Coordinates of C-alpha atoms and ligand atoms in Angstrom, one line a residue:
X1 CA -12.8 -8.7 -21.7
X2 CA -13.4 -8.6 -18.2
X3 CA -15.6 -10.8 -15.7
X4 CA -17.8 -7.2 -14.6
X5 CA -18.1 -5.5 -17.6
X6 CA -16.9 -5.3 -21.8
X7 CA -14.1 -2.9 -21.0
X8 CA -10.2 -4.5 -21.1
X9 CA -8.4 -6.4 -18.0
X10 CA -6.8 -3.7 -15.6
X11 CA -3.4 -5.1 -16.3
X12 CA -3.8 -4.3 -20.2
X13 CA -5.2 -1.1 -19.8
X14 CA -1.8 -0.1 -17.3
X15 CA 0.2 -1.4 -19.9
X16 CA -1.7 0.1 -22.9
X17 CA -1.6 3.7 -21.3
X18 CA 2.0 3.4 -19.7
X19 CA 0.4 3.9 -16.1
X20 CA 3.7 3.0 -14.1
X21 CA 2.8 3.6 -10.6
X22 CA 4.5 6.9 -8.9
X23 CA 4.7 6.7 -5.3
X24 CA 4.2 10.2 -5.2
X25 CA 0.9 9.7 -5.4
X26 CA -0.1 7.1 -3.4
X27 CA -0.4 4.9 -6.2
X28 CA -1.2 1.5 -5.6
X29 CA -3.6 -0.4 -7.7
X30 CA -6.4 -2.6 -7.8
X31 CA -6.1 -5.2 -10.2
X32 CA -8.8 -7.7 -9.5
X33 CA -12.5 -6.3 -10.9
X34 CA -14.3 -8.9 -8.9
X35 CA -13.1 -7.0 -5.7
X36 CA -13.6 -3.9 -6.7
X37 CA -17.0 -5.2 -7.3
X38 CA -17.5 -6.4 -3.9
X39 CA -15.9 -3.0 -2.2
X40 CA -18.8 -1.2 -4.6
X41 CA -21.5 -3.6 -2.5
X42 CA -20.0 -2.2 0.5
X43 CA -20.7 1.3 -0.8
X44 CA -24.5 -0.5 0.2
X45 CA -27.2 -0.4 -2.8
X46 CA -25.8 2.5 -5.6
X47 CA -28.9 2.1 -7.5
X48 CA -30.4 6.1 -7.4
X49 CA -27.1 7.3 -6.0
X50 CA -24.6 9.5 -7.3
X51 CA -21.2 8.3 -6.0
X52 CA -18.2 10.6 -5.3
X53 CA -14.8 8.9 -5.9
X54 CA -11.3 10.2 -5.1
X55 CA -8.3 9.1 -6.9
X56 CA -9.4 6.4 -9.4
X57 CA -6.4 5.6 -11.0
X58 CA -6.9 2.8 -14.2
X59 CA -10.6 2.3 -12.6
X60 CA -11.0 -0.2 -11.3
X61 CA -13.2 0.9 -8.6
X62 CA -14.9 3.1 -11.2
X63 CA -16.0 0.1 -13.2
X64 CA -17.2 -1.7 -10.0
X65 CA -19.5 1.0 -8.8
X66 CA -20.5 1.6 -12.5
X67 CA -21.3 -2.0 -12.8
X68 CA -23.2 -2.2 -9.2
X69 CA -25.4 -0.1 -10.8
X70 CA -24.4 3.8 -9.4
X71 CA -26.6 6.1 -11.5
X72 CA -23.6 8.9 -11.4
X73 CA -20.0 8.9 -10.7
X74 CA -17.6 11.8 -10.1
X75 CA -14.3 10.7 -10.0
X76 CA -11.7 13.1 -9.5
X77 CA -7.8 12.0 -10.4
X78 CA -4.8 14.2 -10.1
X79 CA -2.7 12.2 -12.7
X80 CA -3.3 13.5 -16.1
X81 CA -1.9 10.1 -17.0
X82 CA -4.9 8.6 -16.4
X83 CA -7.5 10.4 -17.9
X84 CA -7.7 8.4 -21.1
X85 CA -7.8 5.4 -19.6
X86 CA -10.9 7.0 -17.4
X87 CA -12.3 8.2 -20.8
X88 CA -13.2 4.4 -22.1
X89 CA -14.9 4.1 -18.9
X90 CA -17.3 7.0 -19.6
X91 CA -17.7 6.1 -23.1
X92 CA -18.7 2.2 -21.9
X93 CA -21.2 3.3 -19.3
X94 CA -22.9 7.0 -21.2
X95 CA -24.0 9.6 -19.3
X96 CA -22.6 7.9 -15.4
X97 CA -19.4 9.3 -15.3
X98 CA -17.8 12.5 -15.2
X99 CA -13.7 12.6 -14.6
X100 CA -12.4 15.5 -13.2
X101 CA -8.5 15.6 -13.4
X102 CA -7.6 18.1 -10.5
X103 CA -6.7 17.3 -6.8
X104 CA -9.8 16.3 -4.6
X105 CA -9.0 19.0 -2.0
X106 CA -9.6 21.3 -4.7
X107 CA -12.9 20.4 -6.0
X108 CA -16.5 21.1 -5.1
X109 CA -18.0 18.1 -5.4
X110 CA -21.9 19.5 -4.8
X111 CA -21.0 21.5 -7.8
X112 CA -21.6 17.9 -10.1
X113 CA -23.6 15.8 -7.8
X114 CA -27.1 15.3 -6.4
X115 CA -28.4 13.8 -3.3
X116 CA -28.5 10.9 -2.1
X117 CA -24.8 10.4 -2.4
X118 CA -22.2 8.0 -1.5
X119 CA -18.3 8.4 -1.0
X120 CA -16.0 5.6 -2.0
X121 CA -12.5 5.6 -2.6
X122 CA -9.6 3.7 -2.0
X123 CA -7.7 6.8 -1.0
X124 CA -4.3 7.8 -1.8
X125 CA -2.3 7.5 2.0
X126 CA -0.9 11.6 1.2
X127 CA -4.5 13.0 1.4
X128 CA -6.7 10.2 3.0
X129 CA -6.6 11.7 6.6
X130 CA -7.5 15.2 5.5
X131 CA -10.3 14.1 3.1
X132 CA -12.1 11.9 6.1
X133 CA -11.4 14.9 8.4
X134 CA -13.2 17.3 6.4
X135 CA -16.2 15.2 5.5
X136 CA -16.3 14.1 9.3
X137 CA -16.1 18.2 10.2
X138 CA -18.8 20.2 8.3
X139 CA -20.5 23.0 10.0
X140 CA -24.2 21.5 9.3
X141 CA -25.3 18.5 9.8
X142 CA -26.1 15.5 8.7
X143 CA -23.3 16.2 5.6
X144 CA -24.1 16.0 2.2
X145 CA -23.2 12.3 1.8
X146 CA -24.9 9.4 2.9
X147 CA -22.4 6.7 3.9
X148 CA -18.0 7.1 3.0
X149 CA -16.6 3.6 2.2
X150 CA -12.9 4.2 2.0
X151 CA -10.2 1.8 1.8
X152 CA -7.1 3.0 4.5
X153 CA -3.8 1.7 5.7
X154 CA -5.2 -1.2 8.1
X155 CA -3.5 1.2 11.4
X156 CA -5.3 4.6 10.1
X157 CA -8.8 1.8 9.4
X158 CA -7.9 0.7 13.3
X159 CA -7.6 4.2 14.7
X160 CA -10.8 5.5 13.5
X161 CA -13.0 2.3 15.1
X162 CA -10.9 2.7 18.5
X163 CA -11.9 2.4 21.6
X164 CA -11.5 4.6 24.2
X165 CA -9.0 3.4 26.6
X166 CA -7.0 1.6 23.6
X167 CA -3.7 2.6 22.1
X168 CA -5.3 3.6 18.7
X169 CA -8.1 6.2 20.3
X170 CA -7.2 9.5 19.4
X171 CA -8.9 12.5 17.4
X172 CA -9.9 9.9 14.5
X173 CA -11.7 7.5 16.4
X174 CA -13.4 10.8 18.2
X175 CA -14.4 12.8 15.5
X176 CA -16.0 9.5 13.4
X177 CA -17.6 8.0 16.2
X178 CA -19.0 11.5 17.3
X179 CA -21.3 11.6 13.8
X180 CA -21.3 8.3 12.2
X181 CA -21.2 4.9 12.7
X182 CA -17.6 3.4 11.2
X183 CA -17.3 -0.7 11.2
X184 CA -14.4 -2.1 9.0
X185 CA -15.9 -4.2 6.5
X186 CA -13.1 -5.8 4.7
X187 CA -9.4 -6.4 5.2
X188 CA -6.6 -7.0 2.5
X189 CA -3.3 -7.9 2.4
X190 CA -0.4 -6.1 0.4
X191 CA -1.1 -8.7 -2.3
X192 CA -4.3 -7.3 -3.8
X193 CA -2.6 -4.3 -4.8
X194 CA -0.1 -3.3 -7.7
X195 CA 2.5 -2.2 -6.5
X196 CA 1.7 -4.1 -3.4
X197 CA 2.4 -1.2 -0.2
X198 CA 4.2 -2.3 2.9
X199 CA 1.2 -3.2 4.9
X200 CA -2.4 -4.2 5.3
X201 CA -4.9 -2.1 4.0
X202 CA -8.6 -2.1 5.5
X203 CA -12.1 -1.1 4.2
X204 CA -14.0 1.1 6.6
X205 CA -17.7 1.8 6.3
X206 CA -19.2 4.8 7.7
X207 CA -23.1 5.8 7.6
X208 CA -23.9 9.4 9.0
X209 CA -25.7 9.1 11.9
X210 CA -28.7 11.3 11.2
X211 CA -27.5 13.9 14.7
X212 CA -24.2 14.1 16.4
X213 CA -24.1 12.1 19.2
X214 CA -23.6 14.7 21.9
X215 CA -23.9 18.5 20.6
X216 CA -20.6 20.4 19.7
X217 CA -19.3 22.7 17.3
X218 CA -17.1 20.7 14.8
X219 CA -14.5 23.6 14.5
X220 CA -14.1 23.4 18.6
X221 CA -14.0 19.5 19.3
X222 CA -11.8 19.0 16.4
X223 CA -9.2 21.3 17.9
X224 CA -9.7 20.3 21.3
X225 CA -8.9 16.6 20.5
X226 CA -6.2 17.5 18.1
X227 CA -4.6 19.4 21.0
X228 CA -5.3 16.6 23.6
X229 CA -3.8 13.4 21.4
X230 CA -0.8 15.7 19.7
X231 CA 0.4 15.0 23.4
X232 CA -1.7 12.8 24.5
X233 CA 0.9 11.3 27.0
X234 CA 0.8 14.8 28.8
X235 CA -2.0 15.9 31.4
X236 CA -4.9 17.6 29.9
X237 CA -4.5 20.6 31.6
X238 CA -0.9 21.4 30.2
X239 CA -1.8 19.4 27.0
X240 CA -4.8 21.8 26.4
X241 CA -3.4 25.2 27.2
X242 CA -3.0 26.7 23.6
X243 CA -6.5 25.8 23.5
X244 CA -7.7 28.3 26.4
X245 CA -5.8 29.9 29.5
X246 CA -8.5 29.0 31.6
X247 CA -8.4 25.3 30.2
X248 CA -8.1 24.5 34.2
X249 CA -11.8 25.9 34.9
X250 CA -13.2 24.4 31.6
X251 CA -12.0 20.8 32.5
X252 CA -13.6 21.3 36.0
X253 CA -16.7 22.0 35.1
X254 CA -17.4 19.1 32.8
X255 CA -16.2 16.9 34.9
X256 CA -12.8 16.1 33.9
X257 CA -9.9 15.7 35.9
X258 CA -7.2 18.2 34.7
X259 CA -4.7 15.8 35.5
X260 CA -6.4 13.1 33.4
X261 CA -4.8 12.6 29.5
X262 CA -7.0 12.5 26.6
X263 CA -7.1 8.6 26.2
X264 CA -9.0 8.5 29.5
X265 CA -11.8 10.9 28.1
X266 CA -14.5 9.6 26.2
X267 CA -16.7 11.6 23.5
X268 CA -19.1 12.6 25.5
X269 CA -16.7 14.8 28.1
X270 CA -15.4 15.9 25.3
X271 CA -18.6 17.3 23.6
X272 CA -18.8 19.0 26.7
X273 CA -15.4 20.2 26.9
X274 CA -16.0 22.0 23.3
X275 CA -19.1 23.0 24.6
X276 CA -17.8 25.0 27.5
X277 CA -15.4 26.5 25.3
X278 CA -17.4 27.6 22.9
X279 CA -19.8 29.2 25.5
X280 CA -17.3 30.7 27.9
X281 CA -14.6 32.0 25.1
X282 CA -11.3 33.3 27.2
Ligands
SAM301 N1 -8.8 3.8 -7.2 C1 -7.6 3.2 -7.8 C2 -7.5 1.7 -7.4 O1 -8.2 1.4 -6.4 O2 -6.8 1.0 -8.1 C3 -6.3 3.9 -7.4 C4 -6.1 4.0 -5.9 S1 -4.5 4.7 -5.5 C5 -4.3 4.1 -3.9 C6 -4.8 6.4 -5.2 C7 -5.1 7.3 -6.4 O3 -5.3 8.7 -6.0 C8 -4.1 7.4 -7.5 O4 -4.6 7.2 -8.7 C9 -3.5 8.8 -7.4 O5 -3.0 9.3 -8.6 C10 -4.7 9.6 -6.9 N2 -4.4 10.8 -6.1 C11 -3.4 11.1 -5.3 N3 -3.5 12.3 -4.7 C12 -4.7 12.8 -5.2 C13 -5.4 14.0 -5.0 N4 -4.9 15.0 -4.1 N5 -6.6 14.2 -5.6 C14 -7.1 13.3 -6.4 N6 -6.4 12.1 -6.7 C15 -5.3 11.9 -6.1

């Protein structure tokens, strides 16, 4: 039996249900319950939350938001392989957890889940980016989730707490720091993980700001800054032009220097930027 709850070691239920970690999926493991314990208490207090996890593998993060005390969990796994494994979870904890064997950018979460909910996951590296992009990018806001606590590659962790001015500051750093507040919380070396990956992996807590910092439509600013960093060492003007032919007159009056590249812009410019764009469509 475990140290967090009556359910089996993580290493005997991998061997028990031949879980041989495929690369193809991102698969590296969490072995040690009384982490995935603590990254659950970084999820903040689960009591009267539903929790939304992506890729839970064995389960070990399961079992630690389960035993942190999350009223629901919808975990959604693409590996069929899994899904007994997931199903002595949900016997263990009745009524708290519902698996979904599917891929996550597939699935309607609001469809199982009610408010307030949390997002934890220690995301598979294939889908990670997209995920955070999308829950970072809703029309409406604030978004249906209360805080994301999402373990990353330490660099993609780095890039989304960026500053501006630093190497790492691109659309990431933008489009988090625009509607939440993201801290990293805990780092980890390859050694915490089975297989262990090829580099440092990092925690990253973000709460939703309750407004966007500046206004913008999240379908403009996302395409603006994904235009300015894809070549970012280019000047905005030349860097932006897919984005409008009058890109020229848009940067001039916000304020920006069409000569300027994107890692010398800050969020609020950039607000602006979408904001003329949206108004003043070519
Ligand atoms: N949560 C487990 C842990 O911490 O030990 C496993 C984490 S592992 C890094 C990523 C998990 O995401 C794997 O179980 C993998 O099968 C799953 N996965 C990969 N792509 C997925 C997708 N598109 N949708 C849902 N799950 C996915």
């Amino acid at each position: 039996m475990s140290t967090i709850d009556n359910l089996p070691p993580l290493r005997d239920v991998i061997a028990t249900h031949e879980l041989a970690a495929k690369k193809s999926l991102g698969q590296n493991f969490l072995l040690d319950l009384n982490l995935t314990a603590k990254i659950a208490r970084l999820a903040g207090d689960l009591t009267g939350a539903d929790v939304l996890e992506i890729g839970p593998g064995p389960g070990g993060l399961t079992r630690g938001l389960l035993a942190e005390g999350a009223r629901r969990v919808l975990a959604i796994e693409k590996d069929p392989r899994c899904m007994p494994a997931l199903a002595e979870i949900a016997d263990a904890y009745p009524g708290r957890l519902k698996t979904i064997n599917g891929d996550a950018l597939d699935v309607n979460p609001l469809e199982h889940l009610t408010a307030p909910i949390k997002i934890a996951a220690n995301l598979p590296y294939n889908v990670g980016t997209e995920l955070l992009v999308r829950w970072l990018t809703p029309p409406e806001w604030p978004p249906f989730w209360e805080s994301l606590t999402l373990m990353f590659q330490r660099e993609v962790a780095q890039r989304i707490v960026a500053e501006p001015g630093s190497k790492a500051y691109g659309r990431l750093a933008l489009l988090a720091q625009w509607r939440t507040d993201p801290r990293i919380v805990l780092e980890l070396p390859p050694e915490a993980f089975s297989p262990p990956p090829k580099v440092n992996s990092a925690v990253v807590h973000l709460t939703a700001l309750p407004t966007p910092r500046f206004p913008a439509d999240p379908g403009v600013l996302n395409k603006v800054v994904a235009a300015a960093f894809n070549q970012r060492r280019k000047m905005l003007r030349s860097a932006l032009k897919s984005v409008s032919p009058d890109i020229e007159d848009h940067l001039n009056a916000v304020g920006i220097k069409p000569t300027e590249r994107a890692e010398q812009v800050g969020l609020e410019a950039f607000c602006a930027l979408a904001r003329s764009l949206e108004n003043n469509p070519a």
